[in-house]
Tab-separated table of C-alpha atoms in Angstrom:
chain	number	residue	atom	x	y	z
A	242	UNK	CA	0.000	0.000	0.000
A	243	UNK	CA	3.183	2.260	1.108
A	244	UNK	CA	4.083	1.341	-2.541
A	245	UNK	CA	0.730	2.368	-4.136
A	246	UNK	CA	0.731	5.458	-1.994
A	247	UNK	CA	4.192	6.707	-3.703
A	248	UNK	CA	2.783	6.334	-6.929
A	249	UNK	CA	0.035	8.676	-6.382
A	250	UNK	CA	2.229	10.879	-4.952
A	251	UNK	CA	4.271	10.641	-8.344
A	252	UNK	CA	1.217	10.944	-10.147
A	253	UNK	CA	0.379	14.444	-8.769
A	254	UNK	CA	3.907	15.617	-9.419
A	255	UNK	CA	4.015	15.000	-12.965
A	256	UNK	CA	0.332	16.303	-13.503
A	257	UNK	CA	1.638	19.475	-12.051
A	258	UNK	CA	5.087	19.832	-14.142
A	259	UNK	CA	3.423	18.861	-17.410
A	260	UNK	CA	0.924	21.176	-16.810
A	261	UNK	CA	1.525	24.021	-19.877
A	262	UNK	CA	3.336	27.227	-18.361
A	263	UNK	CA	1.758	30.832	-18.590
A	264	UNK	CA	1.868	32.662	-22.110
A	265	UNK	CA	1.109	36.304	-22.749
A	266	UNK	CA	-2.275	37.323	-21.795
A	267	UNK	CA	-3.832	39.070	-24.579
A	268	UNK	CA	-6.693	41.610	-24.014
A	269	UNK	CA	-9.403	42.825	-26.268
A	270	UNK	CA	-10.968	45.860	-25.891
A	271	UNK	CA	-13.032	48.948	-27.462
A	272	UNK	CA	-11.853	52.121	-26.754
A	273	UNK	CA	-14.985	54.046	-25.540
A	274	UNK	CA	-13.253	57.846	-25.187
A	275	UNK	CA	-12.200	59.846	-22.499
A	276	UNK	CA	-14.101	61.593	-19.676
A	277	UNK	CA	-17.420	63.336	-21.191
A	278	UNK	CA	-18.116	67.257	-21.261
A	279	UNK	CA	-16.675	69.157	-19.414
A	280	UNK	CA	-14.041	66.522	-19.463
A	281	UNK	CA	-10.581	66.737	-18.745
A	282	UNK	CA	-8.129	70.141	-20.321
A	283	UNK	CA	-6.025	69.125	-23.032
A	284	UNK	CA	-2.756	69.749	-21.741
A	285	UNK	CA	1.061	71.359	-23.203
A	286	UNK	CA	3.708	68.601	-21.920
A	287	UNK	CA	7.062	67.768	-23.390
A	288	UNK	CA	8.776	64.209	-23.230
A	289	UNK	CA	12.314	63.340	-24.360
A	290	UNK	CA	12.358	66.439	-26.219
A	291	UNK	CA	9.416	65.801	-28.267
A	292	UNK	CA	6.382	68.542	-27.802
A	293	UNK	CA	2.749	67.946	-27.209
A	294	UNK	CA	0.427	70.715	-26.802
A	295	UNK	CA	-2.892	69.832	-26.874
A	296	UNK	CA	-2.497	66.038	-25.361
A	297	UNK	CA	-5.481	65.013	-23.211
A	298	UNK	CA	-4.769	62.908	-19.930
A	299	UNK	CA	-6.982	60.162	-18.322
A	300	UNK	CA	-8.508	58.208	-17.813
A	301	UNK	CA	-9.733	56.683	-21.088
A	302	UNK	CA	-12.375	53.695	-21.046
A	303	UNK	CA	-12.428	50.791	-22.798
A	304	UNK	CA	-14.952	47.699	-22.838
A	305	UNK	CA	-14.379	44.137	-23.699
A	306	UNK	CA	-14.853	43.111	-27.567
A	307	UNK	CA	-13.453	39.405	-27.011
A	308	UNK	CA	-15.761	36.307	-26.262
A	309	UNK	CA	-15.936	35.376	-24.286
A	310	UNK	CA	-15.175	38.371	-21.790
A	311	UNK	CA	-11.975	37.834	-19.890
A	312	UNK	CA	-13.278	37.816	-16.026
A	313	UNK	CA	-9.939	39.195	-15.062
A	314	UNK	CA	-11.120	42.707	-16.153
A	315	UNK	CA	-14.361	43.640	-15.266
A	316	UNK	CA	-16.097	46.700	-16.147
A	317	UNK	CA	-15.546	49.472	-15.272
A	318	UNK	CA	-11.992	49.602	-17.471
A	319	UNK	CA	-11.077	52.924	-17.002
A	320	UNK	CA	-6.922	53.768	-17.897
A	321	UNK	CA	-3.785	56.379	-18.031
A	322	UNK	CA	-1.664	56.540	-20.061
A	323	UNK	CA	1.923	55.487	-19.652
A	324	UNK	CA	3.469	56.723	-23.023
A	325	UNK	CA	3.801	59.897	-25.129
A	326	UNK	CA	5.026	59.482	-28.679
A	327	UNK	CA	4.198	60.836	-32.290
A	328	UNK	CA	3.643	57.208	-33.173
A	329	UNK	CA	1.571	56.054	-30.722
A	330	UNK	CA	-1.928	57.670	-30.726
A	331	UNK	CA	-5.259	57.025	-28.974
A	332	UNK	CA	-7.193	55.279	-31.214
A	333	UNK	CA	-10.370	56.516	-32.773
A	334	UNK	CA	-13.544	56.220	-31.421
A	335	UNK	CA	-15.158	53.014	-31.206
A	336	UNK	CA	-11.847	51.304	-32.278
A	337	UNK	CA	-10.762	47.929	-31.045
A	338	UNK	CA	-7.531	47.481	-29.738
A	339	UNK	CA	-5.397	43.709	-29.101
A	340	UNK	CA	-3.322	44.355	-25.917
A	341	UNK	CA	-0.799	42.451	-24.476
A	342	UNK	CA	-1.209	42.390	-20.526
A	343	UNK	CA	1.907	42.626	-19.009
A	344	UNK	CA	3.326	43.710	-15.204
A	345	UNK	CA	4.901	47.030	-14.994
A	346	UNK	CA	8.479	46.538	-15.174
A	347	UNK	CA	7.548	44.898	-18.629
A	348	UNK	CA	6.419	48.189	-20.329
A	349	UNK	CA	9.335	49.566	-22.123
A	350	UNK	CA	8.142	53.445	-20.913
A	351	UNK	CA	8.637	51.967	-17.051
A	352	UNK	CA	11.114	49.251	-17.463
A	353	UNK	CA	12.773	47.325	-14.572
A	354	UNK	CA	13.058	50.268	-11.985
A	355	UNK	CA	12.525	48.833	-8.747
A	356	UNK	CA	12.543	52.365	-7.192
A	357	UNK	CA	10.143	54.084	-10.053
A	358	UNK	CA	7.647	51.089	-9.966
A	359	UNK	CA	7.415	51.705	-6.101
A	360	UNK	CA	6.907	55.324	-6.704
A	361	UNK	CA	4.505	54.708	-8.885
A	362	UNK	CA	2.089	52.014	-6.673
A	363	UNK	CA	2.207	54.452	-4.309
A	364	UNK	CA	1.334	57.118	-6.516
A	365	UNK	CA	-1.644	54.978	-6.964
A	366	UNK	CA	-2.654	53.962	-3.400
A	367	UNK	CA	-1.740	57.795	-2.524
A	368	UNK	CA	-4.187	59.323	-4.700
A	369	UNK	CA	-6.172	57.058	-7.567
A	370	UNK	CA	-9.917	57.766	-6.965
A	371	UNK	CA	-12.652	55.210	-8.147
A	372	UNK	CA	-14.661	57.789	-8.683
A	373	UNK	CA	-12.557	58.240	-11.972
A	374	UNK	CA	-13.676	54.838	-13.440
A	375	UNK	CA	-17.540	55.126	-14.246
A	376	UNK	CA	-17.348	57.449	-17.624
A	377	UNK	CA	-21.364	57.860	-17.146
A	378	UNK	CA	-20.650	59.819	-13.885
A	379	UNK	CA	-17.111	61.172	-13.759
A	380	UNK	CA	-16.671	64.446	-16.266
A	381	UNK	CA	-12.832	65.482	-15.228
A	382	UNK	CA	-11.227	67.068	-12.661
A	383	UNK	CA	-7.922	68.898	-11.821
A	384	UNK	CA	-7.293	66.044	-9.387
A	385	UNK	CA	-7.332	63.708	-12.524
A	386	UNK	CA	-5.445	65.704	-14.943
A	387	UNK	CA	-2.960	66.352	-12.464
A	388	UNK	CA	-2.762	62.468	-11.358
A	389	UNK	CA	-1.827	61.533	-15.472
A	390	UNK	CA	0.500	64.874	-15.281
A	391	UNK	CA	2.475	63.178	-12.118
A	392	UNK	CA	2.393	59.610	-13.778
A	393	UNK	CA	4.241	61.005	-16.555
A	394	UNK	CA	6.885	62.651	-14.712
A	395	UNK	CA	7.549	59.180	-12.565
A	396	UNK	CA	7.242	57.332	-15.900
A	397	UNK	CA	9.847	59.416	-17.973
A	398	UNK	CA	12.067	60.809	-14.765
A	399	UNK	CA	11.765	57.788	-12.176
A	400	UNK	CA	11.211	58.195	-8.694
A	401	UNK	CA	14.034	60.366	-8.125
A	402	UNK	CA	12.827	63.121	-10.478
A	403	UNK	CA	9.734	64.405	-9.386
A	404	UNK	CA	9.921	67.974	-10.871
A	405	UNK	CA	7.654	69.071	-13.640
A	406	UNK	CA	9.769	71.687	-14.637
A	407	UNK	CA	12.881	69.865	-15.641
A	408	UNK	CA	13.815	66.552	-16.692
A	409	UNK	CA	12.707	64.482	-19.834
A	410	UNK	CA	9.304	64.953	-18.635
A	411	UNK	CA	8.118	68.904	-18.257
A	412	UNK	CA	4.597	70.440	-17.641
A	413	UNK	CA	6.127	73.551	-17.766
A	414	UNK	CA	3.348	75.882	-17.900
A	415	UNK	CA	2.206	76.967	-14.131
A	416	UNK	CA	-1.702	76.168	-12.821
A	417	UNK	CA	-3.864	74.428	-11.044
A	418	UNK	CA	-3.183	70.709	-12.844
A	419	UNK	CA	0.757	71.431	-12.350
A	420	UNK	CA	0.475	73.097	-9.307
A	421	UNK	CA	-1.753	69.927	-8.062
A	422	UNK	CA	0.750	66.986	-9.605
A	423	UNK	CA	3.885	68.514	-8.454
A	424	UNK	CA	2.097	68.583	-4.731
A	425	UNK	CA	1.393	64.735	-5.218
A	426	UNK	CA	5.153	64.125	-6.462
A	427	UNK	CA	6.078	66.050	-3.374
A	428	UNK	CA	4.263	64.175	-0.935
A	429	UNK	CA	5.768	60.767	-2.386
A	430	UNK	CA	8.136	59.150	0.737
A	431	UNK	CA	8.487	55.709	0.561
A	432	UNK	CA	5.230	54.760	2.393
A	433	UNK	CA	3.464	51.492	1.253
A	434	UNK	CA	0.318	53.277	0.373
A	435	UNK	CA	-0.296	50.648	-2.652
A	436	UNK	CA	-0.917	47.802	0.071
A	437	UNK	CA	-2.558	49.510	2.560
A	438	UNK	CA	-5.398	51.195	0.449
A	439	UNK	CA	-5.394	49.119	-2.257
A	440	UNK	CA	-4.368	45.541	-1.297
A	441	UNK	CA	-7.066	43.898	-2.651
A	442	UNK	CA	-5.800	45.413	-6.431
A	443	UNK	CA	-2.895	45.380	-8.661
A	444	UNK	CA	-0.956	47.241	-11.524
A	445	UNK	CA	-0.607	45.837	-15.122
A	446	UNK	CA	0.364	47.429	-18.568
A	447	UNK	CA	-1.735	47.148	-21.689
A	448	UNK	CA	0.794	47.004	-24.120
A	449	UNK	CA	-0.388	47.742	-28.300
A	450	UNK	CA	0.476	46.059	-30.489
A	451	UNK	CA	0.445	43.128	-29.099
A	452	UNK	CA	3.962	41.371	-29.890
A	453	UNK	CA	2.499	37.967	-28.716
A	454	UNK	CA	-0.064	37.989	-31.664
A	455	UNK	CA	1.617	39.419	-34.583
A	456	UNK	CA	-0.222	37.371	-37.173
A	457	UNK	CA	-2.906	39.830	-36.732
A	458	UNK	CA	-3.214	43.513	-37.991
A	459	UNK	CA	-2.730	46.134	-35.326
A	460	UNK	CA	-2.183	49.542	-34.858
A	461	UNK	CA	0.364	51.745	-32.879
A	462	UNK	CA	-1.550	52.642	-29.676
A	463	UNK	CA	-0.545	54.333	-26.287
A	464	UNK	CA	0.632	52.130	-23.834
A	465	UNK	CA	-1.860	52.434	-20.590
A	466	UNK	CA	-1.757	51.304	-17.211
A	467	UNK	CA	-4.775	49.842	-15.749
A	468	UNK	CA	-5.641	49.073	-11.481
A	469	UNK	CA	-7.616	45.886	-11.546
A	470	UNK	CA	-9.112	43.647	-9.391
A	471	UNK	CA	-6.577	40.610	-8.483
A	472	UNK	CA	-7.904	37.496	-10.092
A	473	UNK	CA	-8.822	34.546	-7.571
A	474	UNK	CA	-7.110	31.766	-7.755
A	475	UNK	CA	-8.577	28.551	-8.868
A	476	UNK	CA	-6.629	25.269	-8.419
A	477	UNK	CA	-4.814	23.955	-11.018
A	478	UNK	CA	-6.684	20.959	-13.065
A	479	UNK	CA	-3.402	19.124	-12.579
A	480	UNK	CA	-3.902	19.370	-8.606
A	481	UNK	CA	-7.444	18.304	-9.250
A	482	UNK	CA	-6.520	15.211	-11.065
A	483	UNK	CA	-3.994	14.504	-8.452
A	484	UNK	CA	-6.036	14.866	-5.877
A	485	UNK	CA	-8.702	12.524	-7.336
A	486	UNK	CA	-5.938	9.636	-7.951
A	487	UNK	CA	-5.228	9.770	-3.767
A	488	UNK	CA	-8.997	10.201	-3.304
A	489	UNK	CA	-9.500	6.669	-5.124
A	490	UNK	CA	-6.190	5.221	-3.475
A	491	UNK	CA	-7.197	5.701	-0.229
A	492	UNK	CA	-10.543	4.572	-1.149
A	493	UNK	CA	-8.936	1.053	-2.338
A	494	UNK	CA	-7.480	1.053	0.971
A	495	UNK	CA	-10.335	1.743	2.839
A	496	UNK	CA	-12.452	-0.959	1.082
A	497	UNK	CA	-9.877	-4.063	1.626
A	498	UNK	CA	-9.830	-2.867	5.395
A	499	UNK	CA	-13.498	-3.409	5.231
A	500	UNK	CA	-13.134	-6.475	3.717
A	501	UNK	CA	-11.196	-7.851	5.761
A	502	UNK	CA	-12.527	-7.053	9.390
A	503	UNK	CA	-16.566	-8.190	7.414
């Protein structure tokens, strides 16, 4: 029986280690616009050199076009945006878009920056308001202008930039949306404001095109960053399977006990 037992026991292992690993998540969605009238300014920012004066800021909201709907991201989808470029546009109304979902560090705008990732989950738990992600209800605010404004500057600076008026990311012009960033940069210390306010979330990068389907047309949009509900996790089918092989083993075992005390 010790024998039998070991077997199972084997069984379950190689379930698990056969069991396919994790590709690129893809994403599907339909961009749906940004905030409605009044809606956000459009905004005079620079980045790496490059000038854009009438950019708007987030969020921007999406729905799912894939079926079925990925329950990883439900609705609201509401985004900022993560990269400035000539080449890489918002896309026009009503357009879908084929992301690839990756973590932060991931995103070539971000990269792997320990220090500006931290900076910018804390950015998040600091000051992202929910409020922000219902487009029927939300029409802009200086608070959300200013939150994309101070995004950017972690984004294209790191964590130890943190001034709008210098660096490869400027929002040079003084008022209310600069005035109200550079106060968020300024209050950034360290703290693990991510966790404690928003524990129960987490930070991923929609990435366009989406390298891990390249078979199918795409265009050259923004790269966003989206807070969303973690996903729950469900046991593997391989542990499943395992643990029905011990189930009927110790069944067996139970039955020729029986069997032999009848």
């Amino acid at each position: 029986m010790k024998l039998r037992l070991l077997v199972a026991v084997l069984v379950v292992a190689g379930f698990t280690n056969l069991s396919p690993r994790a590709s690129a998540e893809l994403l599907g969605l339909n961009y749906q616009g940004e905030t409605t009238s009044p809606g956000n300014p459009f905004l005079a920012v620079s980045a790496n050199g490059q000038s854009f004066s009438h950019t708007p800021p987030g969020p921007f909201y999406w729905s799912q076009n894939q079926s079925p709907p990925n329950a990883n991201f439900p609705p609201p989808i509401a985004t900022f945006c993560i990269e400035l470029s000539a080449s890489q546009v918002l896309p026009p109304l009503g357009s879908n878009v084929l992301f690839d979902v990756v973590s932060p560090s991931a995103s070539p705008t971000i990269g792997n920056d320990p220090l500006k990732i931290a900076a910018i989950a804390e950015l998040y738990g600091r000051y992202y308001d929910f409020a922000w992600n219902d487009k029927n209800t939300f029409h802009g605010s200086v608070a959300s202008a200013a939150f994309q404004l101070a995004l950017w500057e972690l984004v294209y600076d790191g964590a130890g930039g943190k001034n709008l008026a210098s660096g490869n990311f400027q929002a040079p012009v003084p008022d209310a949306y600069t005035t109200t960033a550079q106060n968020m940069l300024n209050s950034l210390n360290g703290s693990n404001a991510f966790e404690t306010n928003l524990g129960g979330y987490e930070l991923v990068a929609l990435l366009a095109p989406a390298t891990s389907e390249p078979t199918k047309p795409q265009n050259q949009i923004q790269d966003q960053l989206l807070l969303k509900p973690k996903p729950v996790p469900a046991p593997p089918a391989a542990l499943l399977a395992g643990i029905g092989v011990l189930a009927l083993v110790g069944r067996a075992r139970f039955a020729r006990r029986s069997a032999a005390t009848a």
